[in-house]
């Protein structure tokens, strides 16, 4: 028996919105410690890793480890049926092929439940090694989303160059070139607007804008985004979900083309 | 089972169960292994695997698209390279195919519209151009489309043709221009050495017969074509091809001028195949028979063909099928006379080209139709009448085809050998297309497109799993290019093969270099310049094994240990009061093989006999190990000192070893396994299992 109850459906909505563009389907691995999802997109270029800790839920029960393969589009559709303030409960039996998602309005007057068929997904699970990243940039999530959006107009790939002074996003295409430089903020009143750079050694990496833009769909989940970079290692874009867990996107760097 | 040492001795019952089950397992293992060993020898088995491969290949609709595309591109390439008189007509056929591709997923009406317009164009061409150009056109069409034709269906048609002989003959004997076209087509399309060309003609004849007899009843036909339209893309291509051909014929046919109307319902039937009435199996069998018959009856030379009676056509069929390539050469010569302008060698090459990536390699396939039928039936058992488009490769048991061709042809033409090589090469390349890796198809595709080549037999195939490596891709590219060159050279000078072999080697370096860039850029296209996640993070796979797998593995290890008489990590040492004993000089893990109890395996009667003898000898000691295996009592007698260590291990009632029976080659062996983890220096002991009073009296140490 698996049962997880969240106070606000809006969080789950946002989570689904954050991943459904990249992934068509995914397996929610439920265990005693929480819910995890790890999946690559179709092109195997990016990886989504979602962790929801059990203590972040209002109620969490998972007697046996359970893998629920879901069509994320369908899941998102179901969640659209919920009001933002509704309680949401996910329920599944131990060897069930369906999951029940139940929405209760705040005053318990309206209860709606939706049953969704589960899928048996044969997905590869990747072992993500612990990595010491040479650059870790924390910046406002909205700022990052904007940068990605803006640079995507110039080129399909963006170069992220991180030095002691700051982080530079640049793109060059047929139109011209675009450079956005962010300096580390000295002392700020609001923590969510801070740009902090934790750098061991400077890094310059190239990434596909398309995927970065897909990642920024998670912006509503968090005020800050953390970019972790290391040469020849996938970029990690992490959005923390307050009190619940985090969503991490991994993006493989572009192939360095020396000839061109 | 009870293992008895000396007299009676209890051993766990489970051991036997394990052993027997394992025996079964090993037996079945060997049984499974056998066909694989036999495969290279048995042509049939090879064909079977071939079929399987092709089935896999065809399982994916995407691949099919690729094939079509390739055929298309191939053709356009040829067109550029050859620059002969038939250019314009070829481009037209090109277009037809392109249309096919584009409208594949759309409704039938649009398709038919295109078909009709294409047919109209054809008709125009027919009218304007000379007879020879018509022939060219048909060959161009053939090249692209007949490749995809279904052999099986053709044969069914053929069968039908025989049935309808009487109906058809009055109409055919008029020697209308349509039939002259037919003849030309026969000659031209012989080029690739295609077996099915004659059968194609049959369909034409049959169609003609139908136009004569059933022109007014198109509805029937349409239902059939519709059915075909539902079946995979190839079929639609096939359909168009048929209709186009038909139109080209019917345009010259006075009675069927209505066929070129744009309204599909006013068109005459595309095809009326009464396939339903002839079950697939029966037809395939009977066809072969009819070949033989026809061969015997009609034996006029193919030059009479232009006289164009049905008999003549039959004869052609026969000669193509029966005599294979010997007559084919003649036909080819004739064709040369008819159409001087065509660089024939080039055409041949083209045919091979397209065939290597498509389905055109029917060259040497004369009798290998029944596997195809079988394969087809396997794939779509419910609808035998549906026209599928298998690759002739599938239908061809490679080895038999080769042999067959050699025996049938009066002389071994190097060209024919070439074709066979091409055929086998093509099937290889097909195999290479079967790639699970996401990157591989890109490389493959590109290479195929660049030179849809004749791969020779000497293609050194790079393993599939290395496919994604750029280095390998390069290697292969170079090889393929080399092969292409080689075959070209061979075609030019078939006699001087040695020089031909030398030539491409010299020339191969340059194309290989040129290929470098292309091959390198391929993965870029695959993921749009991005690297893949799997390059960085390893895919986690469970290393857990099932219980049976573990057991099997253990039994394998035991067997191996016994076979190599393993006895490492043991040392003989003298013990006070006990004599010799064995100690471990390395650690043994639980259930690990320690040593075998080696001796003579004897029956129980023999054992009693020997025991009586040994009883006379004071120093004989106890080395008779009695045990029961599969309800039969055995004894291993190790009394004679062989220097083996198994016999020297001493007794202890709670020893650190257990015995186990392992059957190897139907002979039970006794092995001693570690009951627990054994440390270095520990003496190895096991329970002799003898509890009888008499034994205790003689050997008081048995009590310990």
JSON list of N, CA and C in Angstrom, two decimals, chain A residues 73-132:
[
{"chain": "A", "resi": 73, "resn": "UNK", "atom": "N", "xyz": [2.10, 13.10, -19.30]},
{"chain": "A", "resi": 73, "resn": "UNK", "atom": "CA", "xyz": [1.08, 13.97, -19.90]},
{"chain": "A", "resi": 73, "resn": "UNK", "atom": "C", "xyz": [-0.28, 13.73, -19.26]},
{"chain": "A", "resi": 74, "resn": "UNK", "atom": "N", "xyz": [-0.61, 12.46, -19.09]},
{"chain": "A", "resi": 74, "resn": "UNK", "atom": "CA", "xyz": [-1.89, 12.13, -18.48]},
{"chain": "A", "resi": 74, "resn": "UNK", "atom": "C", "xyz": [-1.93, 12.60, -17.04]},
{"chain": "A", "resi": 75, "resn": "UNK", "atom": "N", "xyz": [-0.82, 12.41, -16.38]},
{"chain": "A", "resi": 75, "resn": "UNK", "atom": "CA", "xyz": [-0.74, 12.83, -14.99]},
{"chain": "A", "resi": 75, "resn": "UNK", "atom": "C", "xyz": [-0.96, 14.34, -14.88]},
{"chain": "A", "resi": 76, "resn": "UNK", "atom": "N", "xyz": [-0.34, 15.07, -15.78]},
{"chain": "A", "resi": 76, "resn": "UNK", "atom": "CA", "xyz": [-0.50, 16.53, -15.76]},
{"chain": "A", "resi": 76, "resn": "UNK", "atom": "C", "xyz": [-1.95, 16.91, -16.03]},
{"chain": "A", "resi": 77, "resn": "UNK", "atom": "N", "xyz": [-2.57, 16.17, -16.92]},
{"chain": "A", "resi": 77, "resn": "UNK", "atom": "CA", "xyz": [-3.98, 16.44, -17.21]},
{"chain": "A", "resi": 77, "resn": "UNK", "atom": "C", "xyz": [-4.83, 16.24, -15.98]},
{"chain": "A", "resi": 78, "resn": "UNK", "atom": "N", "xyz": [-4.55, 15.19, -15.28]},
{"chain": "A", "resi": 78, "resn": "UNK", "atom": "CA", "xyz": [-5.34, 14.92, -14.07]},
{"chain": "A", "resi": 78, "resn": "UNK", "atom": "C", "xyz": [-5.12, 16.04, -13.06]},
{"chain": "A", "resi": 79, "resn": "UNK", "atom": "N", "xyz": [-3.88, 16.45, -12.96]},
{"chain": "A", "resi": 79, "resn": "UNK", "atom": "CA", "xyz": [-3.60, 17.47, -11.95]},
{"chain": "A", "resi": 79, "resn": "UNK", "atom": "C", "xyz": [-4.21, 18.82, -12.33]},
{"chain": "A", "resi": 80, "resn": "UNK", "atom": "N", "xyz": [-4.46, 18.98, -13.59]},
{"chain": "A", "resi": 80, "resn": "UNK", "atom": "CA", "xyz": [-5.14, 20.22, -14.01]},
{"chain": "A", "resi": 80, "resn": "UNK", "atom": "C", "xyz": [-6.54, 20.28, -13.41]},
{"chain": "A", "resi": 81, "resn": "UNK", "atom": "N", "xyz": [-7.06, 19.14, -13.07]},
{"chain": "A", "resi": 81, "resn": "UNK", "atom": "CA", "xyz": [-8.41, 19.09, -12.51]},
{"chain": "A", "resi": 81, "resn": "UNK", "atom": "C", "xyz": [-8.45, 19.52, -11.05]},
{"chain": "A", "resi": 82, "resn": "UNK", "atom": "N", "xyz": [-7.31, 19.73, -10.49]},
{"chain": "A", "resi": 82, "resn": "UNK", "atom": "CA", "xyz": [-7.28, 20.08, -9.08]},
{"chain": "A", "resi": 82, "resn": "UNK", "atom": "C", "xyz": [-7.20, 21.60, -8.91]},
{"chain": "A", "resi": 83, "resn": "UNK", "atom": "N", "xyz": [-7.82, 22.06, -7.86]},
{"chain": "A", "resi": 83, "resn": "UNK", "atom": "CA", "xyz": [-7.63, 23.45, -7.49]},
{"chain": "A", "resi": 83, "resn": "UNK", "atom": "C", "xyz": [-6.31, 23.58, -6.76]},
{"chain": "A", "resi": 84, "resn": "UNK", "atom": "N", "xyz": [-5.79, 24.76, -6.80]},
{"chain": "A", "resi": 84, "resn": "UNK", "atom": "CA", "xyz": [-4.46, 24.95, -6.22]},
{"chain": "A", "resi": 84, "resn": "UNK", "atom": "C", "xyz": [-4.43, 24.66, -4.73]},
{"chain": "A", "resi": 85, "resn": "UNK", "atom": "N", "xyz": [-5.51, 24.92, -4.07]},
{"chain": "A", "resi": 85, "resn": "UNK", "atom": "CA", "xyz": [-5.50, 24.78, -2.62]},
{"chain": "A", "resi": 85, "resn": "UNK", "atom": "C", "xyz": [-5.95, 23.39, -2.16]},
{"chain": "A", "resi": 86, "resn": "UNK", "atom": "N", "xyz": [-6.28, 22.56, -3.10]},
{"chain": "A", "resi": 86, "resn": "UNK", "atom": "CA", "xyz": [-6.78, 21.23, -2.73]},
{"chain": "A", "resi": 86, "resn": "UNK", "atom": "C", "xyz": [-5.69, 20.39, -2.07]},
{"chain": "A", "resi": 87, "resn": "UNK", "atom": "N", "xyz": [-6.19, 19.52, -1.22]},
{"chain": "A", "resi": 87, "resn": "UNK", "atom": "CA", "xyz": [-5.31, 18.45, -0.75]},
{"chain": "A", "resi": 87, "resn": "UNK", "atom": "C", "xyz": [-5.22, 17.41, -1.85]},
{"chain": "A", "resi": 88, "resn": "UNK", "atom": "N", "xyz": [-4.03, 16.89, -2.05]},
{"chain": "A", "resi": 88, "resn": "UNK", "atom": "CA", "xyz": [-3.91, 15.84, -3.05]},
{"chain": "A", "resi": 88, "resn": "UNK", "atom": "C", "xyz": [-3.33, 14.59, -2.40]},
{"chain": "A", "resi": 89, "resn": "UNK", "atom": "N", "xyz": [-3.92, 13.47, -2.74]},
{"chain": "A", "resi": 89, "resn": "UNK", "atom": "CA", "xyz": [-3.47, 12.20, -2.18]},
{"chain": "A", "resi": 89, "resn": "UNK", "atom": "C", "xyz": [-3.25, 11.22, -3.32]},
{"chain": "A", "resi": 90, "resn": "UNK", "atom": "N", "xyz": [-2.09, 10.62, -3.32]},
{"chain": "A", "resi": 90, "resn": "UNK", "atom": "CA", "xyz": [-1.82, 9.57, -4.30]},
{"chain": "A", "resi": 90, "resn": "UNK", "atom": "C", "xyz": [-1.87, 8.25, -3.59]},
{"chain": "A", "resi": 91, "resn": "UNK", "atom": "N", "xyz": [-2.56, 7.31, -4.19]},
{"chain": "A", "resi": 91, "resn": "UNK", "atom": "CA", "xyz": [-2.73, 6.02, -3.54]},
{"chain": "A", "resi": 91, "resn": "UNK", "atom": "C", "xyz": [-2.51, 4.91, -4.56]},
{"chain": "A", "resi": 92, "resn": "UNK", "atom": "N", "xyz": [-1.88, 3.86, -4.13]},
{"chain": "A", "resi": 92, "resn": "UNK", "atom": "CA", "xyz": [-1.74, 2.69, -5.00]},
{"chain": "A", "resi": 92, "resn": "UNK", "atom": "C", "xyz": [-1.62, 1.45, -4.14]},
{"chain": "A", "resi": 93, "resn": "UNK", "atom": "N", "xyz": [-2.18, 0.40, -4.63]},
{"chain": "A", "resi": 93, "resn": "UNK", "atom": "CA", "xyz": [-2.04, -0.88, -3.93]},
{"chain": "A", "resi": 93, "resn": "UNK", "atom": "C", "xyz": [-0.68, -1.47, -4.27]},
{"chain": "A", "resi": 94, "resn": "UNK", "atom": "N", "xyz": [-0.32, -2.49, -3.52]},
{"chain": "A", "resi": 94, "resn": "UNK", "atom": "CA", "xyz": [1.02, -3.04, -3.70]},
{"chain": "A", "resi": 94, "resn": "UNK", "atom": "C", "xyz": [1.23, -3.65, -5.08]},
{"chain": "A", "resi": 95, "resn": "UNK", "atom": "N", "xyz": [0.46, -4.31, -5.70]},
{"chain": "A", "resi": 95, "resn": "UNK", "atom": "CA", "xyz": [0.84, -4.75, -7.04]},
{"chain": "A", "resi": 95, "resn": "UNK", "atom": "C", "xyz": [-0.12, -4.21, -8.06]},
{"chain": "A", "resi": 96, "resn": "UNK", "atom": "N", "xyz": [-0.55, -3.00, -7.81]},
{"chain": "A", "resi": 96, "resn": "UNK", "atom": "CA", "xyz": [-1.63, -2.46, -8.62]},
{"chain": "A", "resi": 96, "resn": "UNK", "atom": "C", "xyz": [-1.11, -2.01, -9.97]},
{"chain": "A", "resi": 97, "resn": "UNK", "atom": "N", "xyz": [-2.01, -1.95, -10.92]},
{"chain": "A", "resi": 97, "resn": "UNK", "atom": "CA", "xyz": [-1.64, -1.38, -12.20]},
{"chain": "A", "resi": 97, "resn": "UNK", "atom": "C", "xyz": [-2.33, -0.04, -12.40]},
{"chain": "A", "resi": 98, "resn": "UNK", "atom": "N", "xyz": [-2.87, 0.48, -11.34]},
{"chain": "A", "resi": 98, "resn": "UNK", "atom": "CA", "xyz": [-3.43, 1.83, -11.42]},
{"chain": "A", "resi": 98, "resn": "UNK", "atom": "C", "xyz": [-3.01, 2.62, -10.19]},
{"chain": "A", "resi": 99, "resn": "UNK", "atom": "N", "xyz": [-3.05, 3.92, -10.32]},
{"chain": "A", "resi": 99, "resn": "UNK", "atom": "CA", "xyz": [-2.80, 4.79, -9.19]},
{"chain": "A", "resi": 99, "resn": "UNK", "atom": "C", "xyz": [-4.03, 5.70, -9.06]},
{"chain": "A", "resi": 100, "resn": "UNK", "atom": "N", "xyz": [-4.41, 5.95, -7.84]},
{"chain": "A", "resi": 100, "resn": "UNK", "atom": "CA", "xyz": [-5.56, 6.81, -7.60]},
{"chain": "A", "resi": 100, "resn": "UNK", "atom": "C", "xyz": [-5.06, 8.16, -7.09]},
{"chain": "A", "resi": 101, "resn": "UNK", "atom": "N", "xyz": [-5.53, 9.19, -7.71]},
{"chain": "A", "resi": 101, "resn": "UNK", "atom": "CA", "xyz": [-5.17, 10.53, -7.27]},
{"chain": "A", "resi": 101, "resn": "UNK", "atom": "C", "xyz": [-6.45, 11.21, -6.81]},
{"chain": "A", "resi": 102, "resn": "UNK", "atom": "N", "xyz": [-6.42, 11.64, -5.59]},
{"chain": "A", "resi": 102, "resn": "UNK", "atom": "CA", "xyz": [-7.65, 12.16, -4.98]},
{"chain": "A", "resi": 102, "resn": "UNK", "atom": "C", "xyz": [-7.43, 13.62, -4.57]},
{"chain": "A", "resi": 103, "resn": "UNK", "atom": "N", "xyz": [-8.39, 14.45, -4.94]},
{"chain": "A", "resi": 103, "resn": "UNK", "atom": "CA", "xyz": [-8.33, 15.85, -4.55]},
{"chain": "A", "resi": 103, "resn": "UNK", "atom": "C", "xyz": [-9.46, 16.14, -3.58]},
{"chain": "A", "resi": 104, "resn": "UNK", "atom": "N", "xyz": [-9.10, 16.79, -2.49]},
{"chain": "A", "resi": 104, "resn": "UNK", "atom": "CA", "xyz": [-10.13, 17.19, -1.52]},
{"chain": "A", "resi": 104, "resn": "UNK", "atom": "C", "xyz": [-10.03, 18.71, -1.38]},
{"chain": "A", "resi": 105, "resn": "UNK", "atom": "N", "xyz": [-11.17, 19.32, -1.46]},
{"chain": "A", "resi": 105, "resn": "UNK", "atom": "CA", "xyz": [-11.15, 20.77, -1.28]},
{"chain": "A", "resi": 105, "resn": "UNK", "atom": "C", "xyz": [-10.90, 21.07, 0.19]},
{"chain": "A", "resi": 106, "resn": "UNK", "atom": "N", "xyz": [-10.51, 22.30, 0.45]},
{"chain": "A", "resi": 106, "resn": "UNK", "atom": "CA", "xyz": [-10.05, 22.66, 1.79]},
{"chain": "A", "resi": 106, "resn": "UNK", "atom": "C", "xyz": [-11.12, 22.40, 2.86]},
{"chain": "A", "resi": 107, "resn": "UNK", "atom": "N", "xyz": [-12.36, 22.63, 2.50]},
{"chain": "A", "resi": 107, "resn": "UNK", "atom": "CA", "xyz": [-13.42, 22.43, 3.50]},
{"chain": "A", "resi": 107, "resn": "UNK", "atom": "C", "xyz": [-14.04, 21.05, 3.41]},
{"chain": "A", "resi": 108, "resn": "UNK", "atom": "N", "xyz": [-13.37, 20.15, 2.69]},
{"chain": "A", "resi": 108, "resn": "UNK", "atom": "CA", "xyz": [-13.80, 18.76, 2.58]},
{"chain": "A", "resi": 108, "resn": "UNK", "atom": "C", "xyz": [-15.15, 18.61, 1.90]},
{"chain": "A", "resi": 109, "resn": "UNK", "atom": "N", "xyz": [-15.62, 19.63, 1.25]},
{"chain": "A", "resi": 109, "resn": "UNK", "atom": "CA", "xyz": [-16.93, 19.53, 0.64]},
{"chain": "A", "resi": 109, "resn": "UNK", "atom": "C", "xyz": [-16.89, 18.81, -0.71]},
{"chain": "A", "resi": 110, "resn": "UNK", "atom": "N", "xyz": [-15.76, 18.95, -1.33]},
{"chain": "A", "resi": 110, "resn": "UNK", "atom": "CA", "xyz": [-15.65, 18.31, -2.65]},
{"chain": "A", "resi": 110, "resn": "UNK", "atom": "C", "xyz": [-14.48, 17.33, -2.64]},
{"chain": "A", "resi": 111, "resn": "UNK", "atom": "N", "xyz": [-14.79, 16.14, -3.01]},
{"chain": "A", "resi": 111, "resn": "UNK", "atom": "CA", "xyz": [-13.74, 15.13, -3.12]},
{"chain": "A", "resi": 111, "resn": "UNK", "atom": "C", "xyz": [-13.82, 14.53, -4.52]},
{"chain": "A", "resi": 112, "resn": "UNK", "atom": "N", "xyz": [-12.74, 14.61, -5.21]},
{"chain": "A", "resi": 112, "resn": "UNK", "atom": "CA", "xyz": [-12.74, 13.99, -6.54]},
{"chain": "A", "resi": 112, "resn": "UNK", "atom": "C", "xyz": [-11.56, 13.04, -6.61]},
{"chain": "A", "resi": 113, "resn": "UNK", "atom": "N", "xyz": [-11.81, 11.90, -7.16]},
{"chain": "A", "resi": 113, "resn": "UNK", "atom": "CA", "xyz": [-10.66, 11.03, -7.33]},
{"chain": "A", "resi": 113, "resn": "UNK", "atom": "C", "xyz": [-10.56, 10.54, -8.76]},
{"chain": "A", "resi": 114, "resn": "UNK", "atom": "N", "xyz": [-9.32, 10.39, -9.17]},
{"chain": "A", "resi": 114, "resn": "UNK", "atom": "CA", "xyz": [-9.01, 10.01, -10.55]},
{"chain": "A", "resi": 114, "resn": "UNK", "atom": "C", "xyz": [-8.11, 8.78, -10.50]},
{"chain": "A", "resi": 115, "resn": "UNK", "atom": "N", "xyz": [-8.45, 7.87, -11.33]},
{"chain": "A", "resi": 115, "resn": "UNK", "atom": "CA", "xyz": [-7.62, 6.68, -11.38]},
{"chain": "A", "resi": 115, "resn": "UNK", "atom": "C", "xyz": [-6.87, 6.68, -12.70]},
{"chain": "A", "resi": 116, "resn": "UNK", "atom": "N", "xyz": [-5.61, 6.42, -12.63]},
{"chain": "A", "resi": 116, "resn": "UNK", "atom": "CA", "xyz": [-4.81, 6.43, -13.85]},
{"chain": "A", "resi": 116, "resn": "UNK", "atom": "C", "xyz": [-4.10, 5.10, -14.01]},
{"chain": "A", "resi": 117, "resn": "UNK", "atom": "N", "xyz": [-4.07, 4.65, -15.22]},
{"chain": "A", "resi": 117, "resn": "UNK", "atom": "CA", "xyz": [-3.40, 3.38, -15.48]},
{"chain": "A", "resi": 117, "resn": "UNK", "atom": "C", "xyz": [-1.90, 3.59, -15.40]},
{"chain": "A", "resi": 118, "resn": "UNK", "atom": "N", "xyz": [-1.27, 2.61, -14.86]},
{"chain": "A", "resi": 118, "resn": "UNK", "atom": "CA", "xyz": [0.19, 2.67, -14.79]},
{"chain": "A", "resi": 118, "resn": "UNK", "atom": "C", "xyz": [0.79, 1.91, -15.95]},
{"chain": "A", "resi": 119, "resn": "UNK", "atom": "N", "xyz": [2.02, 2.18, -16.21]},
{"chain": "A", "resi": 119, "resn": "UNK", "atom": "CA", "xyz": [2.68, 1.51, -17.32]},
{"chain": "A", "resi": 119, "resn": "UNK", "atom": "C", "xyz": [3.92, 0.80, -16.80]},
{"chain": "A", "resi": 120, "resn": "UNK", "atom": "N", "xyz": [4.26, -0.19, -17.51]},
{"chain": "A", "resi": 120, "resn": "UNK", "atom": "CA", "xyz": [5.50, -0.89, -17.18]},
{"chain": "A", "resi": 120, "resn": "UNK", "atom": "C", "xyz": [6.58, -0.34, -18.08]},
{"chain": "A", "resi": 121, "resn": "UNK", "atom": "N", "xyz": [7.34, 0.55, -17.55]},
{"chain": "A", "resi": 121, "resn": "UNK", "atom": "CA", "xyz": [8.34, 1.22, -18.37]},
{"chain": "A", "resi": 121, "resn": "UNK", "atom": "C", "xyz": [9.68, 0.53, -18.21]},
{"chain": "A", "resi": 122, "resn": "UNK", "atom": "N", "xyz": [10.28, 0.34, -19.33]},
{"chain": "A", "resi": 122, "resn": "UNK", "atom": "CA", "xyz": [11.60, -0.27, -19.31]},
{"chain": "A", "resi": 122, "resn": "UNK", "atom": "C", "xyz": [12.63, 0.83, -19.54]},
{"chain": "A", "resi": 123, "resn": "UNK", "atom": "N", "xyz": [12.92, 1.49, -18.48]},
{"chain": "A", "resi": 123, "resn": "UNK", "atom": "CA", "xyz": [13.83, 2.62, -18.62]},
{"chain": "A", "resi": 123, "resn": "UNK", "atom": "C", "xyz": [15.16, 2.32, -17.97]},
{"chain": "A", "resi": 124, "resn": "UNK", "atom": "N", "xyz": [16.16, 2.91, -18.57]},
{"chain": "A", "resi": 124, "resn": "UNK", "atom": "CA", "xyz": [17.48, 2.71, -18.01]},
{"chain": "A", "resi": 124, "resn": "UNK", "atom": "C", "xyz": [17.67, 3.65, -16.84]},
{"chain": "A", "resi": 125, "resn": "UNK", "atom": "N", "xyz": [18.21, 3.12, -15.82]},
{"chain": "A", "resi": 125, "resn": "UNK", "atom": "CA", "xyz": [18.49, 3.92, -14.65]},
{"chain": "A", "resi": 125, "resn": "UNK", "atom": "C", "xyz": [19.97, 4.22, -14.63]},
{"chain": "A", "resi": 126, "resn": "UNK", "atom": "N", "xyz": [20.29, 5.47, -14.49]},
{"chain": "A", "resi": 126, "resn": "UNK", "atom": "CA", "xyz": [21.70, 5.84, -14.53]},
{"chain": "A", "resi": 126, "resn": "UNK", "atom": "C", "xyz": [22.23, 6.03, -13.12]},
{"chain": "A", "resi": 127, "resn": "UNK", "atom": "N", "xyz": [23.43, 5.59, -12.96]},
{"chain": "A", "resi": 127, "resn": "UNK", "atom": "CA", "xyz": [24.09, 5.83, -11.68]},
{"chain": "A", "resi": 127, "resn": "UNK", "atom": "C", "xyz": [24.83, 7.15, -11.76]},
{"chain": "A", "resi": 128, "resn": "UNK", "atom": "N", "xyz": [24.41, 8.09, -10.98]},
{"chain": "A", "resi": 128, "resn": "UNK", "atom": "CA", "xyz": [25.03, 9.42, -11.03]},
{"chain": "A", "resi": 128, "resn": "UNK", "atom": "C", "xyz": [26.11, 9.48, -9.96]},
{"chain": "A", "resi": 129, "resn": "UNK", "atom": "N", "xyz": [27.33, 9.60, -10.39]},
{"chain": "A", "resi": 129, "resn": "UNK", "atom": "CA", "xyz": [28.41, 9.60, -9.40]},
{"chain": "A", "resi": 129, "resn": "UNK", "atom": "C", "xyz": [28.48, 10.92, -8.64]},
{"chain": "A", "resi": 130, "resn": "UNK", "atom": "N", "xyz": [28.99, 10.85, -7.47]},
{"chain": "A", "resi": 130, "resn": "UNK", "atom": "CA", "xyz": [29.23, 12.06, -6.70]},
{"chain": "A", "resi": 130, "resn": "UNK", "atom": "C", "xyz": [30.35, 12.84, -7.38]},
{"chain": "A", "resi": 131, "resn": "UNK", "atom": "N", "xyz": [30.09, 14.07, -7.65]},
{"chain": "A", "resi": 131, "resn": "UNK", "atom": "CA", "xyz": [31.07, 14.86, -8.38]},
{"chain": "A", "resi": 131, "resn": "UNK", "atom": "C", "xyz": [31.39, 16.14, -7.60]},
{"chain": "A", "resi": 132, "resn": "UNK", "atom": "N", "xyz": [32.65, 16.45, -7.59]},
{"chain": "A", "resi": 132, "resn": "UNK", "atom": "CA", "xyz": [33.07, 17.75, -7.06]},
{"chain": "A", "resi": 132, "resn": "UNK", "atom": "C", "xyz": [33.03, 18.73, -8.22]}
]
